[in-house]
PDB file of C-alpha atoms in Angstrom:
ATOM      1  CA  UNK A 638      15.772 -18.069  -3.594  1.00  0.00           C
ATOM      2  CA  UNK A 639      15.508 -18.314   0.125  1.00  0.00           C
ATOM      3  CA  UNK A 640      11.811 -18.857   2.105  1.00  0.00           C
ATOM      4  CA  UNK A 641      12.167 -15.784   3.735  1.00  0.00           C
ATOM      5  CA  UNK A 642      12.603 -13.878   0.124  1.00  0.00           C
ATOM      6  CA  UNK A 643       9.509 -15.882  -1.186  1.00  0.00           C
ATOM      7  CA  UNK A 644       7.139 -15.121   1.657  1.00  0.00           C
ATOM      8  CA  UNK A 645       8.006 -11.525   1.713  1.00  0.00           C
ATOM      9  CA  UNK A 646       7.376 -11.323  -1.989  1.00  0.00           C
ATOM     10  CA  UNK A 647       4.100 -13.252  -1.494  1.00  0.00           C
ATOM     11  CA  UNK A 648       2.895 -10.548   1.030  1.00  0.00           C
ATOM     12  CA  UNK A 649       4.345  -7.388  -0.230  1.00  0.00           C
ATOM     13  CA  UNK A 650       3.688  -7.676  -3.847  1.00  0.00           C
ATOM     14  CA  UNK A 651      -0.157  -8.556  -3.685  1.00  0.00           C
ATOM     15  CA  UNK A 652      -0.502  -6.486  -0.451  1.00  0.00           C
ATOM     16  CA  UNK A 653       0.470  -3.195  -1.858  1.00  0.00           C
ATOM     17  CA  UNK A 654      -1.393  -4.006  -5.405  1.00  0.00           C
ATOM     18  CA  UNK A 655      -4.377  -4.240  -3.119  1.00  0.00           C
ATOM     19  CA  UNK A 656      -4.048  -1.392  -0.707  1.00  0.00           C
ATOM     20  CA  UNK A 657      -3.213   1.051  -3.767  1.00  0.00           C
ATOM     21  CA  UNK A 658      -6.503  -0.218  -5.865  1.00  0.00           C
ATOM     22  CA  UNK A 659      -8.513  -0.336  -2.712  1.00  0.00           C
ATOM     23  CA  UNK A 660      -7.654   3.392  -2.177  1.00  0.00           C
ATOM     24  CA  UNK A 661      -8.186   4.602  -5.459  1.00  0.00           C
ATOM     25  CA  UNK A 662     -11.535   2.980  -6.001  1.00  0.00           C
ATOM     26  CA  UNK A 663     -12.812   3.642  -2.464  1.00  0.00           C
ATOM     27  CA  UNK A 664     -11.442   7.364  -3.108  1.00  0.00           C
ATOM     28  CA  UNK A 665      -9.708   7.067   0.438  1.00  0.00           C
ATOM     29  CA  UNK A 666      -6.905   9.495  -0.744  1.00  0.00           C
ATOM     30  CA  UNK A 667      -9.602  12.329  -0.899  1.00  0.00           C
ATOM     31  CA  UNK A 668     -11.152  12.316   2.879  1.00  0.00           C
ATOM     32  CA  UNK A 669      -9.331   9.366   4.664  1.00  0.00           C
ATOM     33  CA  UNK A 670      -7.211  10.114   7.754  1.00  0.00           C
ATOM     34  CA  UNK A 671      -3.953   7.614   8.282  1.00  0.00           C
ATOM     35  CA  UNK A 672      -4.824   5.382  11.308  1.00  0.00           C
ATOM     36  CA  UNK A 673      -1.526   6.498  13.083  1.00  0.00           C
ATOM     37  CA  UNK A 674      -2.877  10.245  12.685  1.00  0.00           C
ATOM     38  CA  UNK A 675      -6.300   8.807  14.079  1.00  0.00           C
ATOM     39  CA  UNK A 676      -4.676   7.083  17.355  1.00  0.00           C
ATOM     40  CA  UNK A 677      -2.341  10.285  17.939  1.00  0.00           C
ATOM     41  CA  UNK A 678      -5.266  12.704  17.712  1.00  0.00           C
ATOM     42  CA  UNK A 679      -7.341  10.222  20.011  1.00  0.00           C
ATOM     43  CA  UNK A 680      -4.482   9.861  22.766  1.00  0.00           C
ATOM     44  CA  UNK A 681      -4.132  13.581  22.686  1.00  0.00           C
ATOM     45  CA  UNK A 682      -8.005  14.246  22.876  1.00  0.00           C
ATOM     46  CA  UNK A 683      -8.173  16.343  19.660  1.00  0.00           C
ATOM     47  CA  UNK A 684     -10.351  16.057  16.457  1.00  0.00           C
ATOM     48  CA  UNK A 685      -8.166  15.514  13.029  1.00  0.00           C
ATOM     49  CA  UNK A 686      -7.259  18.410  11.165  1.00  0.00           C
ATOM     50  CA  UNK A 687      -9.205  18.857   7.814  1.00  0.00           C
ATOM     51  CA  UNK A 688      -7.407  17.357   4.796  1.00  0.00           C
ATOM     52  CA  UNK A 689      -5.548  19.927   2.930  1.00  0.00           C
ATOM     53  CA  UNK A 690      -4.717  20.197  -0.725  1.00  0.00           C
ATOM     54  CA  UNK A 691      -1.257  18.572  -0.108  1.00  0.00           C
ATOM     55  CA  UNK A 692      -2.363  16.225   1.814  1.00  0.00           C
ATOM     56  CA  UNK A 693      -4.665  14.769  -0.978  1.00  0.00           C
ATOM     57  CA  UNK A 694      -1.919  15.166  -3.269  1.00  0.00           C
ATOM     58  CA  UNK A 695       0.236  13.058  -1.145  1.00  0.00           C
ATOM     59  CA  UNK A 696      -2.147  10.567  -0.455  1.00  0.00           C
ATOM     60  CA  UNK A 697      -3.129   9.905  -4.191  1.00  0.00           C
ATOM     61  CA  UNK A 698       0.844   9.603  -5.165  1.00  0.00           C
ATOM     62  CA  UNK A 699       1.054   6.999  -2.266  1.00  0.00           C
ATOM     63  CA  UNK A 700      -1.856   4.926  -3.383  1.00  0.00           C
ATOM     64  CA  UNK A 701      -0.257   5.232  -7.034  1.00  0.00           C
ATOM     65  CA  UNK A 702       2.818   4.130  -5.978  1.00  0.00           C
ATOM     66  CA  UNK A 703       1.637   1.382  -4.132  1.00  0.00           C
ATOM     67  CA  UNK A 704       0.132   0.304  -7.277  1.00  0.00           C
ATOM     68  CA  UNK A 705       3.388   0.475  -9.269  1.00  0.00           C
ATOM     69  CA  UNK A 706       5.479  -0.917  -6.833  1.00  0.00           C
ATOM     70  CA  UNK A 707       2.479  -3.833  -5.711  1.00  0.00           C
ATOM     71  CA  UNK A 708       2.546  -4.644  -9.665  1.00  0.00           C
ATOM     72  CA  UNK A 709       6.559  -4.912  -9.803  1.00  0.00           C
ATOM     73  CA  UNK A 710       6.950  -7.095  -6.613  1.00  0.00           C
ATOM     74  CA  UNK A 711       3.795  -9.202  -8.127  1.00  0.00           C
ATOM     75  CA  UNK A 712       5.370  -9.676 -11.164  1.00  0.00           C
ATOM     76  CA  UNK A 713       8.879 -10.528  -9.507  1.00  0.00           C
ATOM     77  CA  UNK A 714       6.733 -13.246  -7.441  1.00  0.00           C
ATOM     78  CA  UNK A 715       5.154 -14.404 -10.691  1.00  0.00           C
ATOM     79  CA  UNK A 716       9.073 -14.704 -12.364  1.00  0.00           C
ATOM     80  CA  UNK A 717      10.102 -16.412  -9.200  1.00  0.00           C
ATOM     81  CA  UNK A 718       7.406 -18.971  -9.081  1.00  0.00           C
ATOM     82  CA  UNK A 719       7.765 -19.592 -13.244  1.00  0.00           C
ATOM     83  CA  UNK A 720      11.495 -20.348 -12.565  1.00  0.00           C
ATOM     84  CA  UNK A 721      10.830 -22.612  -9.563  1.00  0.00           C
ATOM     85  CA  UNK A 722       8.389 -24.515 -11.439  1.00  0.00           C
ATOM     86  CA  UNK A 723      10.336 -24.789 -14.932  1.00  0.00           C
ATOM     87  CA  UNK A 724      13.160 -26.593 -12.886  1.00  0.00           C
TER      88      UNK A 724
END
């Protein structure tokens, strides 16, 4: 396996897993505003709009998808590490 693939698995897997768990534990999906939206609104000089039910539903889906994909990529990283050390 190449160094770039190993490095990306090392960052993406635990990173997504941590992001998803942090979002769910802190309930950021309920009131949190994405950073890109905050930056755009500040540049335009307006306040970010209130979160709607669909915003909250998508943010919750995004958090759970991060947990699922983060777990998958972390398991892939463990499999790569196991196969590398067993040779």
